[in-house]
């Protein structure tokens, strides 16, 4: 039953036209799932990293998004961008949440 729920959620995300460029390999240079970056004394696990010619998107999957959690997610993704800057120097770093209902919530 849980696998069916997860499959439905993944299908919802993958069917969103506005998210297509993050998942269609013909629209980006490369992508990684579960990318770990060691920064100082912390290990950051990035759900998905999508590399385009001039920018890198750091995507974090969330089941739900509440406005009250915005500041915490903002801080989380800010930390990811700081760590990723050491790896992807020279590229613009962008970050966003993707929810299971297919929303993209950009956090800078």
Short mmCIF file of C-alpha atoms in Angstrom, two decimals:
data_model
loop_
_atom_site.label_atom_id
_atom_site.label_comp_id
_atom_site.label_asym_id
_atom_site.label_seq_id
_atom_site.Cartn_x
_atom_site.Cartn_y
_atom_site.Cartn_z
CA UNK A 1 0.00 0.00 0.00
CA UNK A 2 2.83 2.41 0.85
CA UNK A 3 4.59 1.68 -2.45
CA UNK A 4 1.38 2.52 -4.33
CA UNK A 5 1.14 5.87 -2.53
CA UNK A 6 4.76 6.70 -3.30
CA UNK A 7 4.32 5.68 -6.93
CA UNK A 8 1.29 7.97 -7.24
CA UNK A 9 3.22 10.87 -5.69
CA UNK A 10 6.21 10.32 -8.00
CA UNK A 11 3.91 10.13 -11.03
CA UNK A 12 2.32 13.42 -9.99
CA UNK A 13 5.70 15.13 -9.78
CA UNK A 14 6.93 13.68 -13.06
CA UNK A 15 3.76 14.69 -14.90
CA UNK A 16 4.12 18.40 -14.10
CA UNK A 17 5.11 20.40 -17.18
CA UNK A 18 6.78 23.10 -15.05
CA UNK A 19 9.07 20.45 -13.48
CA UNK A 20 9.91 18.61 -16.69
CA UNK A 21 13.32 20.29 -17.17
CA UNK A 22 14.47 18.84 -13.83
CA UNK A 23 13.73 15.24 -14.82
CA UNK A 24 14.08 15.03 -18.61
CA UNK A 25 17.77 14.29 -19.32
CA UNK A 26 17.56 16.02 -22.71
CA UNK A 27 16.86 19.34 -20.94
CA UNK A 28 19.83 19.51 -18.56
CA UNK A 29 23.52 18.69 -18.53
CA UNK A 30 23.37 16.12 -15.70
CA UNK A 31 21.60 15.32 -12.45
CA UNK A 32 22.30 13.48 -9.22
CA UNK A 33 20.03 12.06 -6.57
CA UNK A 34 21.06 11.84 -2.92
CA UNK A 35 24.24 13.84 -3.46
CA UNK A 36 26.32 14.19 -0.32
CA UNK A 37 28.60 17.18 0.23
CA UNK A 38 30.98 17.48 3.15
CA UNK A 39 31.27 21.11 4.27
CA UNK A 40 33.37 21.90 7.33
CA UNK A 41 32.15 19.36 9.88
CA UNK A 42 28.73 18.69 8.37
CA UNK A 43 27.52 16.29 5.71
CA UNK A 44 24.67 17.62 3.60
CA UNK A 45 22.50 15.18 1.67
CA UNK A 46 20.84 16.92 -1.26
CA UNK A 47 17.76 15.11 -2.59
CA UNK A 48 18.35 16.13 -6.21
CA UNK A 49 20.92 18.32 -7.92
CA UNK A 50 20.28 19.31 -11.54
CA UNK A 51 23.09 20.91 -13.51
CA UNK A 52 22.33 23.21 -16.42
CA UNK A 53 24.82 25.17 -18.49
CA UNK A 54 24.98 28.24 -16.23
CA UNK A 55 23.10 27.22 -13.10
CA UNK A 56 22.65 24.41 -10.64
CA UNK A 57 19.34 23.65 -8.96
CA UNK A 58 19.25 22.05 -5.53
CA UNK A 59 15.88 20.39 -5.02
CA UNK A 60 14.48 19.06 -1.77
CA UNK A 61 11.40 16.84 -1.72
CA UNK A 62 8.72 17.46 0.89
CA UNK A 63 5.46 15.65 1.53
CA UNK A 64 3.82 18.80 2.83
CA UNK A 65 4.65 22.46 2.95
CA UNK A 66 3.33 24.76 5.64
CA UNK A 67 3.95 28.51 5.61
CA UNK A 68 5.04 28.21 9.24
CA UNK A 69 7.98 26.02 8.11
CA UNK A 70 9.21 28.50 5.50
CA UNK A 71 12.02 29.98 7.62
CA UNK A 72 13.36 26.54 8.55
CA UNK A 73 13.35 25.38 4.92
CA UNK A 74 14.94 28.67 3.86
CA UNK A 75 17.78 28.07 6.33
CA UNK A 76 18.16 24.43 5.27
CA UNK A 77 18.47 25.24 1.59
CA UNK A 78 20.73 28.22 2.28
CA UNK A 79 23.13 25.81 3.99
CA UNK A 80 22.91 23.50 0.99
CA UNK A 81 23.78 26.38 -1.37
CA UNK A 82 26.80 27.38 0.75
CA UNK A 83 28.10 23.81 0.68
CA UNK A 84 27.35 23.39 -3.03
CA UNK A 85 29.20 26.62 -3.89
CA UNK A 86 32.43 24.80 -3.06
CA UNK A 87 31.58 22.14 -5.66
CA UNK A 88 29.90 24.21 -8.36
CA UNK A 89 31.92 27.42 -8.28
CA UNK A 90 31.09 29.84 -11.06
CA UNK A 91 27.53 28.63 -11.56
CA UNK A 92 24.41 30.34 -10.23
CA UNK A 93 22.92 28.25 -7.44
CA UNK A 94 19.15 28.00 -7.14
CA UNK A 95 17.13 26.00 -4.64
CA UNK A 96 13.54 24.90 -4.28
CA UNK A 97 11.22 22.49 -2.60
CA UNK A 98 9.15 20.06 -4.64
CA UNK A 99 6.04 18.77 -2.91
CA UNK A 100 4.30 15.49 -3.64
CA UNK A 101 1.41 17.38 -5.24
CA UNK A 102 3.82 18.84 -7.82
CA UNK A 103 4.39 22.33 -6.45
CA UNK A 104 7.74 24.06 -6.89
CA UNK A 105 8.54 26.47 -4.06
CA UNK A 106 11.68 28.41 -4.87
CA UNK A 107 13.76 29.46 -1.85
CA UNK A 108 16.68 31.84 -2.20
#
